[in-house]
PDB file of C-alpha atoms in Angstrom:
ATOM      1  CA  UNK A   1       0.426   0.043   0.099  1.00  0.00           C
ATOM      2  CA  UNK A   2       1.525   3.256  -1.178  1.00  0.00           C
ATOM      3  CA  UNK A   3       1.347   6.580   0.684  1.00  0.00           C
ATOM      4  CA  UNK A   4      -1.718   7.930  -0.829  1.00  0.00           C
ATOM      5  CA  UNK A   5      -3.685   4.514  -0.320  1.00  0.00           C
ATOM      6  CA  UNK A   6      -2.793   4.870   3.517  1.00  0.00           C
ATOM      7  CA  UNK A   7      -3.871   8.459   3.623  1.00  0.00           C
ATOM      8  CA  UNK A   8      -7.404   7.726   1.841  1.00  0.00           C
ATOM      9  CA  UNK A   9      -7.804   5.003   4.422  1.00  0.00           C
ATOM     10  CA  UNK A  10      -7.183   7.115   6.865  1.00  0.00           C
ATOM     11  CA  UNK A  11      -9.607   9.871   5.452  1.00  0.00           C
ATOM     12  CA  UNK A  12     -12.262   7.013   5.567  1.00  0.00           C
ATOM     13  CA  UNK A  13     -11.642   5.880   8.948  1.00  0.00           C
ATOM     14  CA  UNK A  14     -11.907   9.721  10.415  1.00  0.00           C
ATOM     15  CA  UNK A  15     -14.765  10.264   7.666  1.00  0.00           C
ATOM     16  CA  UNK A  16     -17.404  10.319  10.283  1.00  0.00           C
ATOM     17  CA  UNK A  17     -15.936  13.797  12.089  1.00  0.00           C
ATOM     18  CA  UNK A  18     -17.678  16.576  10.552  1.00  0.00           C
ATOM     19  CA  UNK A  19     -15.033  19.259  11.795  1.00  0.00           C
ATOM     20  CA  UNK A  20     -12.235  17.357   9.162  1.00  0.00           C
ATOM     21  CA  UNK A  21     -13.002  18.099   5.740  1.00  0.00           C
ATOM     22  CA  UNK A  22     -10.389  17.693   2.886  1.00  0.00           C
ATOM     23  CA  UNK A  23     -10.109  19.573  -0.757  1.00  0.00           C
ATOM     24  CA  UNK A  24      -8.921  18.496  -4.386  1.00  0.00           C
ATOM     25  CA  UNK A  25      -5.438  20.272  -2.874  1.00  0.00           C
ATOM     26  CA  UNK A  26      -5.142  17.451  -0.175  1.00  0.00           C
ATOM     27  CA  UNK A  27      -4.659  14.679  -2.613  1.00  0.00           C
ATOM     28  CA  UNK A  28      -3.751  16.439  -5.583  1.00  0.00           C
ATOM     29  CA  UNK A  29       0.171  16.822  -4.532  1.00  0.00           C
ATOM     30  CA  UNK A  30       0.463  12.834  -3.831  1.00  0.00           C
ATOM     31  CA  UNK A  31      -1.194  12.309  -6.978  1.00  0.00           C
ATOM     32  CA  UNK A  32       1.190  14.548  -8.697  1.00  0.00           C
ATOM     33  CA  UNK A  33       4.088  13.274  -7.426  1.00  0.00           C
ATOM     34  CA  UNK A  34       2.876   9.668  -7.733  1.00  0.00           C
ATOM     35  CA  UNK A  35       2.293  10.432 -11.503  1.00  0.00           C
ATOM     36  CA  UNK A  36       5.719  12.060 -12.306  1.00  0.00           C
ATOM     37  CA  UNK A  37       6.907   8.984 -10.900  1.00  0.00           C
ATOM     38  CA  UNK A  38       5.418   6.485 -12.400  1.00  0.00           C
ATOM     39  CA  UNK A  39       6.094   8.388 -15.932  1.00  0.00           C
ATOM     40  CA  UNK A  40       9.927   8.740 -14.863  1.00  0.00           C
ATOM     41  CA  UNK A  41      10.129   4.508 -14.503  1.00  0.00           C
ATOM     42  CA  UNK A  42       9.013   4.192 -17.995  1.00  0.00           C
ATOM     43  CA  UNK A  43      11.204   6.644 -19.179  1.00  0.00           C
ATOM     44  CA  UNK A  44      13.509   4.958 -17.216  1.00  0.00           C
ATOM     45  CA  UNK A  45      12.355   1.284 -18.790  1.00  0.00           C
ATOM     46  CA  UNK A  46      12.419   2.719 -22.600  1.00  0.00           C
ATOM     47  CA  UNK A  47      16.211   3.531 -22.198  1.00  0.00           C
ATOM     48  CA  UNK A  48      17.094  -0.155 -20.817  1.00  0.00           C
ATOM     49  CA  UNK A  49      14.820  -1.437 -23.691  1.00  0.00           C
ATOM     50  CA  UNK A  50      16.819   0.445 -26.297  1.00  0.00           C
ATOM     51  CA  UNK A  51      19.801  -0.694 -25.113  1.00  0.00           C
ATOM     52  CA  UNK A  52      18.661  -4.166 -24.921  1.00  0.00           C
ATOM     53  CA  UNK A  53      17.077  -3.763 -28.659  1.00  0.00           C
ATOM     54  CA  UNK A  54      20.403  -2.753 -29.728  1.00  0.00           C
ATOM     55  CA  UNK A  55      22.829  -5.160 -27.865  1.00  0.00           C
ATOM     56  CA  UNK A  56      20.695  -7.968 -29.346  1.00  0.00           C
ATOM     57  CA  UNK A  57      20.801  -6.893 -32.421  1.00  0.00           C
ATOM     58  CA  UNK A  58      24.252  -5.769 -32.836  1.00  0.00           C
ATOM     59  CA  UNK A  59      26.803  -8.528 -30.931  1.00  0.00           C
ATOM     60  CA  UNK A  60      25.205 -11.688 -33.212  1.00  0.00           C
ATOM     61  CA  UNK A  61      25.896  -9.110 -36.208  1.00  0.00           C
ATOM     62  CA  UNK A  62      29.268  -8.393 -35.452  1.00  0.00           C
ATOM     63  CA  UNK A  63      30.244 -11.465 -33.857  1.00  0.00           C
ATOM     64  CA  UNK A  64      28.848 -13.891 -36.693  1.00  0.00           C
ATOM     65  CA  UNK A  65      29.280 -13.566 -40.695  1.00  0.00           C
ATOM     66  CA  UNK A  66      27.300 -17.335 -41.304  1.00  0.00           C
ATOM     67  CA  UNK A  67      24.625 -15.003 -38.967  1.00  0.00           C
ATOM     68  CA  UNK A  68      24.898 -11.980 -41.008  1.00  0.00           C
ATOM     69  CA  UNK A  69      24.806 -13.981 -44.231  1.00  0.00           C
ATOM     70  CA  UNK A  70      21.311 -14.905 -42.839  1.00  0.00           C
ATOM     71  CA  UNK A  71      19.675 -12.056 -42.496  1.00  0.00           C
ATOM     72  CA  UNK A  72      21.226 -10.770 -45.695  1.00  0.00           C
ATOM     73  CA  UNK A  73      19.594 -13.332 -47.199  1.00  0.00           C
ATOM     74  CA  UNK A  74      16.158 -13.222 -44.714  1.00  0.00           C
ATOM     75  CA  UNK A  75      15.375  -9.587 -45.617  1.00  0.00           C
ATOM     76  CA  UNK A  76      16.412  -9.102 -49.115  1.00  0.00           C
ATOM     77  CA  UNK A  77      19.972  -7.809 -48.735  1.00  0.00           C
ATOM     78  CA  UNK A  78      21.704  -5.707 -46.297  1.00  0.00           C
ATOM     79  CA  UNK A  79      19.972  -2.118 -47.469  1.00  0.00           C
ATOM     80  CA  UNK A  80      16.946  -3.767 -46.277  1.00  0.00           C
ATOM     81  CA  UNK A  81      18.023  -4.805 -43.334  1.00  0.00           C
ATOM     82  CA  UNK A  82      20.009  -1.390 -42.694  1.00  0.00           C
ATOM     83  CA  UNK A  83      17.216   0.393 -43.756  1.00  0.00           C
ATOM     84  CA  UNK A  84      14.770  -1.756 -40.745  1.00  0.00           C
ATOM     85  CA  UNK A  85      16.987  -1.616 -38.205  1.00  0.00           C
ATOM     86  CA  UNK A  86      17.316   2.606 -38.467  1.00  0.00           C
ATOM     87  CA  UNK A  87      13.789   2.643 -38.444  1.00  0.00           C
ATOM     88  CA  UNK A  88      13.115   0.706 -36.020  1.00  0.00           C
ATOM     89  CA  UNK A  89      15.314   2.460 -33.827  1.00  0.00           C
ATOM     90  CA  UNK A  90      14.178   5.522 -34.935  1.00  0.00           C
ATOM     91  CA  UNK A  91      11.015   4.716 -33.735  1.00  0.00           C
ATOM     92  CA  UNK A  92      12.058   3.626 -30.009  1.00  0.00           C
ATOM     93  CA  UNK A  93      14.244   6.936 -29.637  1.00  0.00           C
ATOM     94  CA  UNK A  94      10.798   9.328 -30.985  1.00  0.00           C
ATOM     95  CA  UNK A  95       9.189   6.792 -28.254  1.00  0.00           C
ATOM     96  CA  UNK A  96      11.699   7.712 -25.503  1.00  0.00           C
ATOM     97  CA  UNK A  97      11.601  11.271 -26.330  1.00  0.00           C
ATOM     98  CA  UNK A  98       7.832  11.555 -26.062  1.00  0.00           C
ATOM     99  CA  UNK A  99       7.838   9.587 -22.621  1.00  0.00           C
ATOM    100  CA  UNK A 100      11.042  12.313 -21.747  1.00  0.00           C
ATOM    101  CA  UNK A 101       8.505  14.797 -22.675  1.00  0.00           C
ATOM    102  CA  UNK A 102       5.653  13.663 -20.862  1.00  0.00           C
ATOM    103  CA  UNK A 103       7.245  13.153 -17.766  1.00  0.00           C
ATOM    104  CA  UNK A 104       9.093  17.030 -17.648  1.00  0.00           C
ATOM    105  CA  UNK A 105       5.346  18.264 -18.672  1.00  0.00           C
ATOM    106  CA  UNK A 106       4.288  16.320 -15.788  1.00  0.00           C
ATOM    107  CA  UNK A 107       6.373  17.209 -12.972  1.00  0.00           C
ATOM    108  CA  UNK A 108       6.035  21.524 -13.775  1.00  0.00           C
ATOM    109  CA  UNK A 109       2.462  21.335 -13.692  1.00  0.00           C
ATOM    110  CA  UNK A 110       0.455  22.788 -11.280  1.00  0.00           C
ATOM    111  CA  UNK A 111      -2.732  22.146 -12.647  1.00  0.00           C
ATOM    112  CA  UNK A 112      -5.139  19.306 -12.256  1.00  0.00           C
ATOM    113  CA  UNK A 113      -6.381  19.461 -15.872  1.00  0.00           C
ATOM    114  CA  UNK A 114      -3.433  19.715 -17.367  1.00  0.00           C
ATOM    115  CA  UNK A 115      -1.784  17.027 -15.856  1.00  0.00           C
ATOM    116  CA  UNK A 116      -4.951  14.697 -16.382  1.00  0.00           C
ATOM    117  CA  UNK A 117      -3.894  16.367 -20.113  1.00  0.00           C
ATOM    118  CA  UNK A 118      -0.554  14.464 -19.459  1.00  0.00           C
ATOM    119  CA  UNK A 119      -1.564  11.300 -18.196  1.00  0.00           C
ATOM    120  CA  UNK A 120      -3.827  10.651 -20.613  1.00  0.00           C
ATOM    121  CA  UNK A 121      -0.538  11.629 -23.666  1.00  0.00           C
ATOM    122  CA  UNK A 122       1.432   9.270 -21.587  1.00  0.00           C
ATOM    123  CA  UNK A 123      -0.795   6.515 -22.056  1.00  0.00           C
ATOM    124  CA  UNK A 124      -1.417   7.057 -25.952  1.00  0.00           C
ATOM    125  CA  UNK A 125       2.134   7.030 -26.536  1.00  0.00           C
ATOM    126  CA  UNK A 126       2.804   3.284 -24.260  1.00  0.00           C
ATOM    127  CA  UNK A 127      -0.187   2.615 -26.188  1.00  0.00           C
ATOM    128  CA  UNK A 128       0.874   3.191 -29.789  1.00  0.00           C
ATOM    129  CA  UNK A 129       4.328   2.267 -29.232  1.00  0.00           C
ATOM    130  CA  UNK A 130       3.287  -1.578 -28.047  1.00  0.00           C
ATOM    131  CA  UNK A 131       0.777  -1.433 -31.321  1.00  0.00           C
ATOM    132  CA  UNK A 132       3.935  -0.530 -33.456  1.00  0.00           C
ATOM    133  CA  UNK A 133       5.523  -2.989 -32.171  1.00  0.00           C
ATOM    134  CA  UNK A 134       3.262  -5.801 -32.628  1.00  0.00           C
ATOM    135  CA  UNK A 135       2.266  -4.690 -35.852  1.00  0.00           C
ATOM    136  CA  UNK A 136       6.220  -4.681 -36.420  1.00  0.00           C
ATOM    137  CA  UNK A 137       7.081  -7.900 -35.181  1.00  0.00           C
ATOM    138  CA  UNK A 138       4.391  -9.782 -37.279  1.00  0.00           C
ATOM    139  CA  UNK A 139       5.770  -7.303 -41.036  1.00  0.00           C
ATOM    140  CA  UNK A 140       9.414  -8.579 -40.151  1.00  0.00           C
ATOM    141  CA  UNK A 141       8.499 -12.269 -38.915  1.00  0.00           C
ATOM    142  CA  UNK A 142       6.283 -12.313 -42.550  1.00  0.00           C
ATOM    143  CA  UNK A 143       8.891 -10.559 -44.433  1.00  0.00           C
ATOM    144  CA  UNK A 144      11.506 -12.998 -42.894  1.00  0.00           C
ATOM    145  CA  UNK A 145       9.739 -16.272 -43.595  1.00  0.00           C
ATOM    146  CA  UNK A 146       8.604 -14.881 -47.251  1.00  0.00           C
ATOM    147  CA  UNK A 147      12.681 -14.276 -48.271  1.00  0.00           C
ATOM    148  CA  UNK A 148      13.891 -17.481 -46.372  1.00  0.00           C
ATOM    149  CA  UNK A 149      11.458 -19.266 -48.436  1.00  0.00           C
ATOM    150  CA  UNK A 150      11.962 -17.097 -51.852  1.00  0.00           C
ATOM    151  CA  UNK A 151      15.697 -16.909 -51.900  1.00  0.00           C
ATOM    152  CA  UNK A 152      17.470 -19.256 -49.597  1.00  0.00           C
ATOM    153  CA  UNK A 153      18.656 -22.109 -52.316  1.00  0.00           C
ATOM    154  CA  UNK A 154      18.100 -24.933 -50.166  1.00  0.00           C
ATOM    155  CA  UNK A 155      15.319 -24.053 -48.055  1.00  0.00           C
ATOM    156  CA  UNK A 156      13.139 -22.808 -51.589  1.00  0.00           C
ATOM    157  CA  UNK A 157      14.501 -25.854 -53.154  1.00  0.00           C
ATOM    158  CA  UNK A 158      13.207 -28.353 -50.468  1.00  0.00           C
ATOM    159  CA  UNK A 159       9.846 -26.423 -50.922  1.00  0.00           C
ATOM    160  CA  UNK A 160       9.866 -27.168 -54.696  1.00  0.00           C
ATOM    161  CA  UNK A 161       9.339 -31.059 -53.980  1.00  0.00           C
ATOM    162  CA  UNK A 162       6.272 -30.203 -50.935  1.00  0.00           C
ATOM    163  CA  UNK A 163       3.262 -32.053 -52.288  1.00  0.00           C
ATOM    164  CA  UNK A 164      -0.019 -29.538 -51.246  1.00  0.00           C
ATOM    165  CA  UNK A 165      -0.182 -30.993 -47.980  1.00  0.00           C
ATOM    166  CA  UNK A 166       2.823 -30.952 -46.930  1.00  0.00           C
ATOM    167  CA  UNK A 167       3.129 -26.768 -48.234  1.00  0.00           C
ATOM    168  CA  UNK A 168      -0.063 -26.334 -46.083  1.00  0.00           C
ATOM    169  CA  UNK A 169       1.407 -27.623 -43.271  1.00  0.00           C
ATOM    170  CA  UNK A 170       4.670 -25.770 -43.524  1.00  0.00           C
ATOM    171  CA  UNK A 171       2.085 -22.572 -43.999  1.00  0.00           C
ATOM    172  CA  UNK A 172       0.285 -23.596 -40.471  1.00  0.00           C
ATOM    173  CA  UNK A 173       3.587 -23.903 -39.009  1.00  0.00           C
ATOM    174  CA  UNK A 174       4.963 -20.289 -39.725  1.00  0.00           C
ATOM    175  CA  UNK A 175       1.379 -18.955 -38.618  1.00  0.00           C
ATOM    176  CA  UNK A 176       1.407 -20.596 -35.582  1.00  0.00           C
ATOM    177  CA  UNK A 177       5.290 -19.440 -35.069  1.00  0.00           C
ATOM    178  CA  UNK A 178       4.300 -15.850 -36.168  1.00  0.00           C
ATOM    179  CA  UNK A 179       1.457 -16.114 -33.187  1.00  0.00           C
ATOM    180  CA  UNK A 180       3.561 -17.349 -30.816  1.00  0.00           C
ATOM    181  CA  UNK A 181       6.206 -15.100 -31.261  1.00  0.00           C
ATOM    182  CA  UNK A 182       4.154 -11.769 -31.442  1.00  0.00           C
ATOM    183  CA  UNK A 183       2.339 -13.148 -28.480  1.00  0.00           C
ATOM    184  CA  UNK A 184       4.858 -13.372 -26.101  1.00  0.00           C
ATOM    185  CA  UNK A 185       5.852  -9.876 -27.536  1.00  0.00           C
ATOM    186  CA  UNK A 186       2.788  -8.856 -26.226  1.00  0.00           C
ATOM    187  CA  UNK A 187       3.443 -10.910 -22.821  1.00  0.00           C
ATOM    188  CA  UNK A 188       6.388  -8.921 -22.805  1.00  0.00           C
ATOM    189  CA  UNK A 189       4.869  -5.160 -22.852  1.00  0.00           C
ATOM    190  CA  UNK A 190       1.825  -6.257 -21.004  1.00  0.00           C
ATOM    191  CA  UNK A 191       4.351  -7.249 -17.675  1.00  0.00           C
ATOM    192  CA  UNK A 192       6.379  -4.411 -18.196  1.00  0.00           C
ATOM    193  CA  UNK A 193       4.190  -1.311 -19.228  1.00  0.00           C
ATOM    194  CA  UNK A 194       1.175  -2.736 -18.108  1.00  0.00           C
ATOM    195  CA  UNK A 195       1.543  -2.873 -14.103  1.00  0.00           C
ATOM    196  CA  UNK A 196       2.710   1.022 -14.416  1.00  0.00           C
ATOM    197  CA  UNK A 197       0.093   1.813 -17.134  1.00  0.00           C
ATOM    198  CA  UNK A 198      -2.454   0.493 -14.983  1.00  0.00           C
ATOM    199  CA  UNK A 199      -1.608   2.163 -11.442  1.00  0.00           C
ATOM    200  CA  UNK A 200      -1.126   5.922 -14.212  1.00  0.00           C
ATOM    201  CA  UNK A 201      -4.772   4.962 -15.294  1.00  0.00           C
ATOM    202  CA  UNK A 202      -5.468   4.734 -11.198  1.00  0.00           C
ATOM    203  CA  UNK A 203      -4.105   8.442 -10.581  1.00  0.00           C
ATOM    204  CA  UNK A 204      -6.054   9.764 -13.404  1.00  0.00           C
ATOM    205  CA  UNK A 205      -9.370   8.177 -11.950  1.00  0.00           C
ATOM    206  CA  UNK A 206      -8.709  10.210  -9.154  1.00  0.00           C
ATOM    207  CA  UNK A 207      -7.984  13.263 -10.731  1.00  0.00           C
ATOM    208  CA  UNK A 208     -11.142  13.011 -12.522  1.00  0.00           C
ATOM    209  CA  UNK A 209     -12.957  12.448  -9.184  1.00  0.00           C
ATOM    210  CA  UNK A 210     -11.030  15.737  -8.189  1.00  0.00           C
ATOM    211  CA  UNK A 211     -12.780  17.785 -10.935  1.00  0.00           C
ATOM    212  CA  UNK A 212     -16.470  16.568 -10.109  1.00  0.00           C
TER     213      UNK A 212
END
């Protein structure tokens, strides 16, 4: 139980005291502090995620020539792979920047309505970012599988010998693998951002009640 919940519980316990009145000015500082702390944590997590993806993609790429060749074949050449990598990092950097802006906006605001708007913007940024990653995961997986089955000599030759039933089973396996991969990414973001996003949403609802 955090500081705000303890205070609210104490107020409920003493609700029968007629001489004890509370206003929005009593709750607002704590909601403001907690919201700022949540967005700050989200910002730090996004920084860690950026370095995680950079390390995950960079270390194997530069440590194995075979891996580089496989990636190049999978995505139709070095140019396409480089473009996808730069685009992905650019999106993450934009996300980090938007979260930083949200944190600064929440930190300096002294108005309930402005704080509520900042919280809404932060929620939208995170939701759009997660949606983007899920869509990109689907597109990258689909592109990678298509390029592998058509441009890799060994795999394309093997597919050429498949019967209709074997082709159907192979396509089904690839679809299931893609769905599992996207599901794991969704769970990853659900665990990382979902908990903090629910806390931020709770703060928003508290602030909304203050406005009534």
